[in-house]
PDB file of C-alpha atoms in Angstrom:
ATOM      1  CA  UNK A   9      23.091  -1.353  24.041  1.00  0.00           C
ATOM      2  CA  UNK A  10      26.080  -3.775  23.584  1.00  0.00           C
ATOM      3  CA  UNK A  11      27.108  -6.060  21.822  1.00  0.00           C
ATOM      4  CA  UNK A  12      26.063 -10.021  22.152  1.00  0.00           C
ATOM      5  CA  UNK A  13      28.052 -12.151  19.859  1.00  0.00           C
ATOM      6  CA  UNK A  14      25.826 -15.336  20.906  1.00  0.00           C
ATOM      7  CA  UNK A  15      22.675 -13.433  20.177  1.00  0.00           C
ATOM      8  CA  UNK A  16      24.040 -12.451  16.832  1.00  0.00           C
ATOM      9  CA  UNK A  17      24.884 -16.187  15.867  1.00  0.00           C
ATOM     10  CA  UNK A  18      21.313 -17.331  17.630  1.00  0.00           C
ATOM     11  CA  UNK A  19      19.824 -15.296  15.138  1.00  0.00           C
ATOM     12  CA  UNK A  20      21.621 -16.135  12.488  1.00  0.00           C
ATOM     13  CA  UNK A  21      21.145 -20.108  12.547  1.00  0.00           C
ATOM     14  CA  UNK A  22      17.381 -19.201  12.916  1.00  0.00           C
ATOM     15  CA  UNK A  23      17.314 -17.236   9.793  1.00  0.00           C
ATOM     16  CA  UNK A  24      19.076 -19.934   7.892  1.00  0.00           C
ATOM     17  CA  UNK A  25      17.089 -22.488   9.495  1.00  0.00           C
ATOM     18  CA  UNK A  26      13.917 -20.610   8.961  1.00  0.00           C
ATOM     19  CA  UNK A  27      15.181 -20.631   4.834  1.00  0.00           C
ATOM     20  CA  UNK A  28      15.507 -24.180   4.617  1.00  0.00           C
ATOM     21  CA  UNK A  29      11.912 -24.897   6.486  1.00  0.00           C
ATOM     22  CA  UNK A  30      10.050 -22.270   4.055  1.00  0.00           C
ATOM     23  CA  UNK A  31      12.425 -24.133   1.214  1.00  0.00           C
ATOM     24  CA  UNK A  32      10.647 -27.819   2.494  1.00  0.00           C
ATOM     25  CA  UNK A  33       6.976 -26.010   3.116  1.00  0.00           C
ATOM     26  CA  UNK A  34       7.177 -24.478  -0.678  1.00  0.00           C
ATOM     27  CA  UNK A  35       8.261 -27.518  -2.506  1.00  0.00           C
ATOM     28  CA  UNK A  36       4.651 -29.326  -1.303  1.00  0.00           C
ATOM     29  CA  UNK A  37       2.349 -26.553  -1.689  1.00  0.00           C
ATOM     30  CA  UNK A  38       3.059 -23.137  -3.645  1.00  0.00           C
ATOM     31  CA  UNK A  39       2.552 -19.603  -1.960  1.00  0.00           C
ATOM     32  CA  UNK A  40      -1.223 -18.392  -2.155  1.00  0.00           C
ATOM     33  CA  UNK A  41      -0.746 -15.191  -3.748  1.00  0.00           C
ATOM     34  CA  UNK A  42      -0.604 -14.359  -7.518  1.00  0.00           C
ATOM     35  CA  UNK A  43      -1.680 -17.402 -10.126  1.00  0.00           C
ATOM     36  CA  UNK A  44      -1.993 -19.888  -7.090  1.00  0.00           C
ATOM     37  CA  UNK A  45      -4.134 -17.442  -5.208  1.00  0.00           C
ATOM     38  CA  UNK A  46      -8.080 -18.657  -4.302  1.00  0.00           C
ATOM     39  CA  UNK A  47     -10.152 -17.858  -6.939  1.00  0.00           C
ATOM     40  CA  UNK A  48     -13.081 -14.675  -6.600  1.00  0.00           C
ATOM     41  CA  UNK A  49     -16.131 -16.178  -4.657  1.00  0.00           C
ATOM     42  CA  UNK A  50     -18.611 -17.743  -7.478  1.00  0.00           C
ATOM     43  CA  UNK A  51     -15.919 -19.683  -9.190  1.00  0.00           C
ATOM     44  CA  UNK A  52     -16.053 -22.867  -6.207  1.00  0.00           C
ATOM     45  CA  UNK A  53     -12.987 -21.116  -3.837  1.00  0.00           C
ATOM     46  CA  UNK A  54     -12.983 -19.998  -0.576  1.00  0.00           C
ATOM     47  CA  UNK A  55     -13.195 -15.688  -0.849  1.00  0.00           C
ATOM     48  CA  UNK A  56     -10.036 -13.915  -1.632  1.00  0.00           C
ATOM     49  CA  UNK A  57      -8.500 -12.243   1.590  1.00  0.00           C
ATOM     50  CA  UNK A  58      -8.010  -8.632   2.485  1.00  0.00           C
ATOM     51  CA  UNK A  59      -5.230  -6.704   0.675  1.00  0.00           C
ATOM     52  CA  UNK A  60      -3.289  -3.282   0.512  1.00  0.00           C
ATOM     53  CA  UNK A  61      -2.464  -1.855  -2.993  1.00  0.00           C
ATOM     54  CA  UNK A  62       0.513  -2.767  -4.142  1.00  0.00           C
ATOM     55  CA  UNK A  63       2.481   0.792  -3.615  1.00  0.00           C
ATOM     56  CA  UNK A  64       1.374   0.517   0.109  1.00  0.00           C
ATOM     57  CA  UNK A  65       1.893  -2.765   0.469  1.00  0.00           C
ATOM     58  CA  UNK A  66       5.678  -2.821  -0.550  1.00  0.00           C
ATOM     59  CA  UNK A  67       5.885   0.392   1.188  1.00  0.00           C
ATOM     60  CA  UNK A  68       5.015  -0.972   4.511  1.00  0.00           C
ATOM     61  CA  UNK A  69       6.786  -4.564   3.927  1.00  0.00           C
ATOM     62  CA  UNK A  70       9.928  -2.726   3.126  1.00  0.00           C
ATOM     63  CA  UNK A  71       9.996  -0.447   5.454  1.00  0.00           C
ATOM     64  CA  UNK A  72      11.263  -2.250   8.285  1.00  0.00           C
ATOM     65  CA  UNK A  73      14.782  -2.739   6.977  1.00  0.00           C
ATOM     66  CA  UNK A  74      15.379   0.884   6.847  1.00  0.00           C
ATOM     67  CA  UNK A  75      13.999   2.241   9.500  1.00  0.00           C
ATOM     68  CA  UNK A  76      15.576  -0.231  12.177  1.00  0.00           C
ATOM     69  CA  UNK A  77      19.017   0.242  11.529  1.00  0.00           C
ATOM     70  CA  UNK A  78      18.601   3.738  11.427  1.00  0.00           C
ATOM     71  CA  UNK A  79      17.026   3.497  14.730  1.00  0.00           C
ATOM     72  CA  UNK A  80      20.120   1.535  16.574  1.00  0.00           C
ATOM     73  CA  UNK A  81      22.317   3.307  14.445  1.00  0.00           C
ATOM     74  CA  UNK A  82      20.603   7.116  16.767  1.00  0.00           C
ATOM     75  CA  UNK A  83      20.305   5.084  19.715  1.00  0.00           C
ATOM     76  CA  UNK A  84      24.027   3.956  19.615  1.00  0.00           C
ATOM     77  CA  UNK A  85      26.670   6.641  21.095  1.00  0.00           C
ATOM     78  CA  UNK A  86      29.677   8.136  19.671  1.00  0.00           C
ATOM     79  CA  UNK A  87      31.850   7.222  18.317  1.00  0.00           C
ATOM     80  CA  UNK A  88      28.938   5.602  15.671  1.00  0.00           C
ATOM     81  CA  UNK A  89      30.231   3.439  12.847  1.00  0.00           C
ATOM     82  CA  UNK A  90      33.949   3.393  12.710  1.00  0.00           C
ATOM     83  CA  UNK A  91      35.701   2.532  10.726  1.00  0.00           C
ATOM     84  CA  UNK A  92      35.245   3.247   6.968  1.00  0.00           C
ATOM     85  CA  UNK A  93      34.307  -0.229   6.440  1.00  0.00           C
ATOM     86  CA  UNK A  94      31.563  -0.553   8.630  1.00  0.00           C
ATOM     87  CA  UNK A  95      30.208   2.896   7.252  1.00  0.00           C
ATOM     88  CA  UNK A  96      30.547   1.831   3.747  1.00  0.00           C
ATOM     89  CA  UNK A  97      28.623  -1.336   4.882  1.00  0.00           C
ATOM     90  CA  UNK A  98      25.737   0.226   6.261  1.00  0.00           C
ATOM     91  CA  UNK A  99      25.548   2.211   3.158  1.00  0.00           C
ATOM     92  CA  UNK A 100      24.998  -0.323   0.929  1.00  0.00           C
ATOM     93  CA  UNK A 101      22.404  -2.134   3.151  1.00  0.00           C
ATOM     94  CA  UNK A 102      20.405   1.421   3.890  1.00  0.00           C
ATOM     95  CA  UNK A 103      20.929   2.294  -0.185  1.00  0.00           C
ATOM     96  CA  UNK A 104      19.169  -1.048  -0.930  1.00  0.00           C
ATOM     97  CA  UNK A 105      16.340  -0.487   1.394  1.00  0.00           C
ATOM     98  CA  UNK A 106      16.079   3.177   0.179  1.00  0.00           C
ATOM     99  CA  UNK A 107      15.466   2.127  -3.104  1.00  0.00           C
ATOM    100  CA  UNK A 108      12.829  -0.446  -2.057  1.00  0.00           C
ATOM    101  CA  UNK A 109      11.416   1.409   0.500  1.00  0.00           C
ATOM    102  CA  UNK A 110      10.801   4.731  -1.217  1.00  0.00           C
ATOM    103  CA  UNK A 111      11.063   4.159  -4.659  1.00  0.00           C
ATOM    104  CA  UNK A 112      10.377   1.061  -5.853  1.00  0.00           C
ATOM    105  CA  UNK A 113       6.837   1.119  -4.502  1.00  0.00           C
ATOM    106  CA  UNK A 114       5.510   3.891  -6.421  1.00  0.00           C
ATOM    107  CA  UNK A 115       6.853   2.707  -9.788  1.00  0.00           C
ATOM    108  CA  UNK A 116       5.599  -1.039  -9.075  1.00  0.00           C
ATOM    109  CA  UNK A 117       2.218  -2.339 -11.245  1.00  0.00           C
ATOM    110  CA  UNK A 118       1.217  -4.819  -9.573  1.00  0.00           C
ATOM    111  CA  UNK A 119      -1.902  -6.524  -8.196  1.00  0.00           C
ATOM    112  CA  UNK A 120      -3.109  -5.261  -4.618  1.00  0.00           C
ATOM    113  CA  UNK A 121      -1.465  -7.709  -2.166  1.00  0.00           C
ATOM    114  CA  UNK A 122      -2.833  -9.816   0.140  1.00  0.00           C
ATOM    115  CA  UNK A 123      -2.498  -9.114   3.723  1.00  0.00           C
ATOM    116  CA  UNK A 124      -1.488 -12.245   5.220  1.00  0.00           C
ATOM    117  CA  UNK A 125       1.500 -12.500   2.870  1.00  0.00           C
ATOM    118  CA  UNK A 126       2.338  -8.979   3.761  1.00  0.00           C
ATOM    119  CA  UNK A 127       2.411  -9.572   7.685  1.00  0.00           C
ATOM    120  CA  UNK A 128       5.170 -12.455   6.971  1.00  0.00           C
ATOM    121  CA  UNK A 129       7.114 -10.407   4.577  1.00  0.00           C
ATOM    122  CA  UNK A 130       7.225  -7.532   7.348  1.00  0.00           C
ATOM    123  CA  UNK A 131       8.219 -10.375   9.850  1.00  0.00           C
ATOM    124  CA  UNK A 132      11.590 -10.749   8.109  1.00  0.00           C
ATOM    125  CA  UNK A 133      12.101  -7.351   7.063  1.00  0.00           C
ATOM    126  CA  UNK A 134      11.876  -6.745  10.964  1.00  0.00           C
ATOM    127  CA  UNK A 135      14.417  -9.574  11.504  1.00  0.00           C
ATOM    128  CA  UNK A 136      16.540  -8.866   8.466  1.00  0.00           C
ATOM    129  CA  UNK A 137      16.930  -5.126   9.842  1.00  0.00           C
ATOM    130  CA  UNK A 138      17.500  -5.813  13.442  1.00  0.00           C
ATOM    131  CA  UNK A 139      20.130  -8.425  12.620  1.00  0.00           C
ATOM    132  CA  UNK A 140      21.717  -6.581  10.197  1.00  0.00           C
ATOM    133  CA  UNK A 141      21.695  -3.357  11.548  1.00  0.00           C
ATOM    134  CA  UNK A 142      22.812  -4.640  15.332  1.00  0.00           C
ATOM    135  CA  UNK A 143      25.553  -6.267  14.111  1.00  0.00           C
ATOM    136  CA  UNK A 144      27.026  -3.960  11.775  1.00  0.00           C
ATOM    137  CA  UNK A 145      26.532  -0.724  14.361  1.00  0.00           C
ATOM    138  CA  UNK A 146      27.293  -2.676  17.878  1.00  0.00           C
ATOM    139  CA  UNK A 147      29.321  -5.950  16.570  1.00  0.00           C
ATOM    140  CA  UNK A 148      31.689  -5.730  13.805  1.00  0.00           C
ATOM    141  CA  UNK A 149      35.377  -5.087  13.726  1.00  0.00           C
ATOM    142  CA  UNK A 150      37.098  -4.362  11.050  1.00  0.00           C
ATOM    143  CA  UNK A 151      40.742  -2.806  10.803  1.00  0.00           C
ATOM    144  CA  UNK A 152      41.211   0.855   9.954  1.00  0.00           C
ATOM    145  CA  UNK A 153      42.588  -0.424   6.148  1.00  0.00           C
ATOM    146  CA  UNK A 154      40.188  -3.026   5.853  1.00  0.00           C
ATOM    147  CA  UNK A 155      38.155  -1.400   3.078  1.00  0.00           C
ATOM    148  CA  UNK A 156      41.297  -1.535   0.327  1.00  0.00           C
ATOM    149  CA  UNK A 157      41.258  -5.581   1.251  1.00  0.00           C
ATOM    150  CA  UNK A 158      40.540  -7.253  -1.661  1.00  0.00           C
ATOM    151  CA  UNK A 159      37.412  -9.206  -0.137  1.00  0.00           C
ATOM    152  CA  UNK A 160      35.747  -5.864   0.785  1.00  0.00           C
ATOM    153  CA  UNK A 161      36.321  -4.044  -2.561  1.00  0.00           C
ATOM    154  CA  UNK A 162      35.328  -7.312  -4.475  1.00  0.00           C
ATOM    155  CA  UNK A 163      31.941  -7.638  -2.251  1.00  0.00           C
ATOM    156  CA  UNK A 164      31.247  -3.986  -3.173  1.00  0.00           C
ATOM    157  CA  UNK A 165      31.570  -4.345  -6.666  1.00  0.00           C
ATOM    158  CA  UNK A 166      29.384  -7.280  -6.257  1.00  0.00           C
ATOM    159  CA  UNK A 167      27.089  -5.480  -4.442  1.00  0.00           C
ATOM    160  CA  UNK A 168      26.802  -2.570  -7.330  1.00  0.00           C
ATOM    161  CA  UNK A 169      26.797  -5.313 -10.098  1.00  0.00           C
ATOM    162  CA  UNK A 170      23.657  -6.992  -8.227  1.00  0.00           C
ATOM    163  CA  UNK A 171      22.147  -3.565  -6.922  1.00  0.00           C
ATOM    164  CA  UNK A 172      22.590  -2.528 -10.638  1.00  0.00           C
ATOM    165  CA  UNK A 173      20.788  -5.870 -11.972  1.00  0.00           C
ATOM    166  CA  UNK A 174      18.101  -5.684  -9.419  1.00  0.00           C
ATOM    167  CA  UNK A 175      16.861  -2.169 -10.810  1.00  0.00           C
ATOM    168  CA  UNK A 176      16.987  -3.150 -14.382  1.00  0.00           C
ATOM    169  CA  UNK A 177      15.204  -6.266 -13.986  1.00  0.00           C
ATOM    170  CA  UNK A 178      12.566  -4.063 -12.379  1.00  0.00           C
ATOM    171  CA  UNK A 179      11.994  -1.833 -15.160  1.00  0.00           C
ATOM    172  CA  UNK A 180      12.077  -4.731 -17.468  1.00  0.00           C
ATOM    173  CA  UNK A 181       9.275  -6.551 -15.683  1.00  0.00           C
ATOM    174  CA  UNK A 182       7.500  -3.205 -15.470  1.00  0.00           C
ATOM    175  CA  UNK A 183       7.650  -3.260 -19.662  1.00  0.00           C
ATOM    176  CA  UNK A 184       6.160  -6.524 -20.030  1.00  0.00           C
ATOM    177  CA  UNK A 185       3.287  -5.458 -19.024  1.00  0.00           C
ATOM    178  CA  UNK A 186       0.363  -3.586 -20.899  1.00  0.00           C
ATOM    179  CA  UNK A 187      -0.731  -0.776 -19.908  1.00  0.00           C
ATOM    180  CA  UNK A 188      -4.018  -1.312 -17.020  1.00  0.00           C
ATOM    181  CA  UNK A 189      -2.440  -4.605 -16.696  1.00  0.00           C
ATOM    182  CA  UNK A 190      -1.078  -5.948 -13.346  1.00  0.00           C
ATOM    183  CA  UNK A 191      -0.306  -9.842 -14.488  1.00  0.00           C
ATOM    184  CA  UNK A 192       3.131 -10.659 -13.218  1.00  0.00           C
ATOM    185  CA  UNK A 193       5.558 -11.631 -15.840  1.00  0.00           C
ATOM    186  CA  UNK A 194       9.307 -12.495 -16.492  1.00  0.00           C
ATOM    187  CA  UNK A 195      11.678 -12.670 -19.133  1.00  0.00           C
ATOM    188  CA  UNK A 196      12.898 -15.976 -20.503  1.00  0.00           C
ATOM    189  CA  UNK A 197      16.608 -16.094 -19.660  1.00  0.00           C
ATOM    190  CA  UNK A 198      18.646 -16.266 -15.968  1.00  0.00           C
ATOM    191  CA  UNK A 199      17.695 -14.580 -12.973  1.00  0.00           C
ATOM    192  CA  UNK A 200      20.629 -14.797 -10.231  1.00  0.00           C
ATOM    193  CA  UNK A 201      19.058 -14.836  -6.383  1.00  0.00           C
ATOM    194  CA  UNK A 202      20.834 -15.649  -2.907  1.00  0.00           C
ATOM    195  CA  UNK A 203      19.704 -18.785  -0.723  1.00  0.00           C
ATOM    196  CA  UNK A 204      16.833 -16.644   0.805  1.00  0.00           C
ATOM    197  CA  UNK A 205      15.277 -16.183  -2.197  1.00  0.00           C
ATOM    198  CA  UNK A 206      15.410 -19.307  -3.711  1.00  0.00           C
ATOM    199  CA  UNK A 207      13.670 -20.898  -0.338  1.00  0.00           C
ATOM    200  CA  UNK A 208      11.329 -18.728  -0.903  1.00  0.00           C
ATOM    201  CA  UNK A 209      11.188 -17.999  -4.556  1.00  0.00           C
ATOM    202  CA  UNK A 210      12.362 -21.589  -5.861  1.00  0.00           C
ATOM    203  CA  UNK A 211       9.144 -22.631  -4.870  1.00  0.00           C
ATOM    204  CA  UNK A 212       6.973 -20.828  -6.189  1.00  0.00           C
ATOM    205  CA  UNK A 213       9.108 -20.918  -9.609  1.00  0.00           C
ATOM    206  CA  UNK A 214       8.889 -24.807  -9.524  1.00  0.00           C
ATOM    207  CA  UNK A 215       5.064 -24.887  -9.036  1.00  0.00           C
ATOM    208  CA  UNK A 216       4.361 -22.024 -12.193  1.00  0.00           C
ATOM    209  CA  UNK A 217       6.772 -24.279 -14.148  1.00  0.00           C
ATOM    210  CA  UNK A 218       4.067 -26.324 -16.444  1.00  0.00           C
ATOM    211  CA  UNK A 219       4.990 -30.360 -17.554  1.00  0.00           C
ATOM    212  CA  UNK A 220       7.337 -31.237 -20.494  1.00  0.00           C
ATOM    213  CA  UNK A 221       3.737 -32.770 -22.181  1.00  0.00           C
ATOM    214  CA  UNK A 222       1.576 -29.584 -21.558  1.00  0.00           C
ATOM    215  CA  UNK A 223       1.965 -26.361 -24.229  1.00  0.00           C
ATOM    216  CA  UNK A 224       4.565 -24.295 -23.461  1.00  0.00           C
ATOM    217  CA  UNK A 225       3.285 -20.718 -22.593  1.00  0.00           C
ATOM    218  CA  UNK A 226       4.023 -17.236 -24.360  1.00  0.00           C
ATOM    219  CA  UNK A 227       7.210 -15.855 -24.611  1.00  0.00           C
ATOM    220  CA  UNK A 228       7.779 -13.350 -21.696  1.00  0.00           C
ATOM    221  CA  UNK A 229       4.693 -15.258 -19.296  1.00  0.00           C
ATOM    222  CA  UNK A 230       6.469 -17.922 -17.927  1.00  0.00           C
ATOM    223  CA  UNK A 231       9.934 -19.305 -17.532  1.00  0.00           C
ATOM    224  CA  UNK A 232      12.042 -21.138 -14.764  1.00  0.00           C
ATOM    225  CA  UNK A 233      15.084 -18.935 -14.403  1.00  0.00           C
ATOM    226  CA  UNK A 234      18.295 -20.397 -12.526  1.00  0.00           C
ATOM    227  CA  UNK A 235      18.061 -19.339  -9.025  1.00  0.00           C
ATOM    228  CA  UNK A 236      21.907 -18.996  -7.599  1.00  0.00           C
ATOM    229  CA  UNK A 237      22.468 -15.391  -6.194  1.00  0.00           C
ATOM    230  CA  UNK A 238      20.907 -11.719  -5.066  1.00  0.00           C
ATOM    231  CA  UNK A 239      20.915  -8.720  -2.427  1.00  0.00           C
ATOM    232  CA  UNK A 240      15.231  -7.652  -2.261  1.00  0.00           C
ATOM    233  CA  UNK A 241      13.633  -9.292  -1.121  1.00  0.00           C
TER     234      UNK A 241
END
């Protein structure tokens, strides 16, 4: 396999304009899954769909974005990742993924998902990993000393400061909950997430949000954080 800068860059305008359609499509109507999911048949809503537990389900959705750089990462011949940069790179991409592949799953509470937002979660995780992984293995270029440039060692600490972030928020939102229950809730306070997630996430946020007249819910139930920056969906 080579590389294809145009296919790279044809990918990459997709994905942003992809962000900005699901950005448009979520400010009308919020996602059907969690408090804006159909209610049970008897209570006037259509039935609720088919859905995975929620270890399985993140499992699977996850999955994608490590397994398909490691797959064009065996496929590609030697020499593989050179140099440093690129390796250290890939590292932080396949770390990320580890962590929500294999371990976040089976430490998650949640509610069993539904299927249909499942299959579209897997669709970008299958995107997200190509694209990553092709460019970073087949594309990129970096000099030999590039990983003591200031830009590089800067996004890595990033990286660990958001990487670090991302796991504590998780056990956080794991403590809010009683145990037996599976009721998503957040923290009041400010939640940084990349453009991705706030097409996607913004939303959804926006919609949960209740009016300035209704009562303002429960400390630690509802809140709209400040969406700016992030590495999980």
């Amino acid at each position: 396999m080579q590389c294809s800068p145009g296919l790279v860059r044809a990918l990459s305008g997709a994905l942003g304009a992809g962000a900005l359609l699901q950005l448009g499509a979520g400010l009308r109507l919020p996602a059907r899954y969690g408090k804006h999911e159909p209610a049970a048949p008897g209570a006037g809503a259509a039935p609720r769909c088919a859905r995975l537990p929620a270890a399985a389900a993140w499992f699977a959705l996850e999955l994608p974005s490590f397994v398909l750089p490691a797959l064009l990462l065996a496929l590609r011949g030697p020499p593989r990742l050179e140099p440093l940069g690129c390796r250290l790179l890939c590292a932080t991409f396949g770390g990320h993924y580890f962590y929500r592949t294999f371990i976040y799953p089976f430490l998650t509470r949640g509610r069993p998902f539904p299927l249909h937002i499942l299959y579209f979660g897997m669709l970008f995780c299958l995107y997200n990993g190509f694209l990553q992984g092709y460019y970073l293995i087949y594309c990129a270029e970096y000099p030999t000393d590039w990983c003591f440039n200031i830009r590089f060692t800067s996004g890595i600490l990033l990286f660990s400061l958001g990487m670090g972030i991302n796991i504590h928020s998780d056990l956080l939102l794991r403590q809010l909950r009683k145990p037996g229950e599976t009721t998503y809730k957040i923290p009041q306070g400010l939640s940084p997430i990349c453009l991705q997630t706030f097409c996607c996430g913004g939303p959804k946020t926006r919609h949960s949000t209740p009016d300035v007249d209704s009562p303002m819910p429960n400390r630690g139930e509802e809140s709209l954080p400040l969406v700016c920056w992030q590495h999980s969906c």
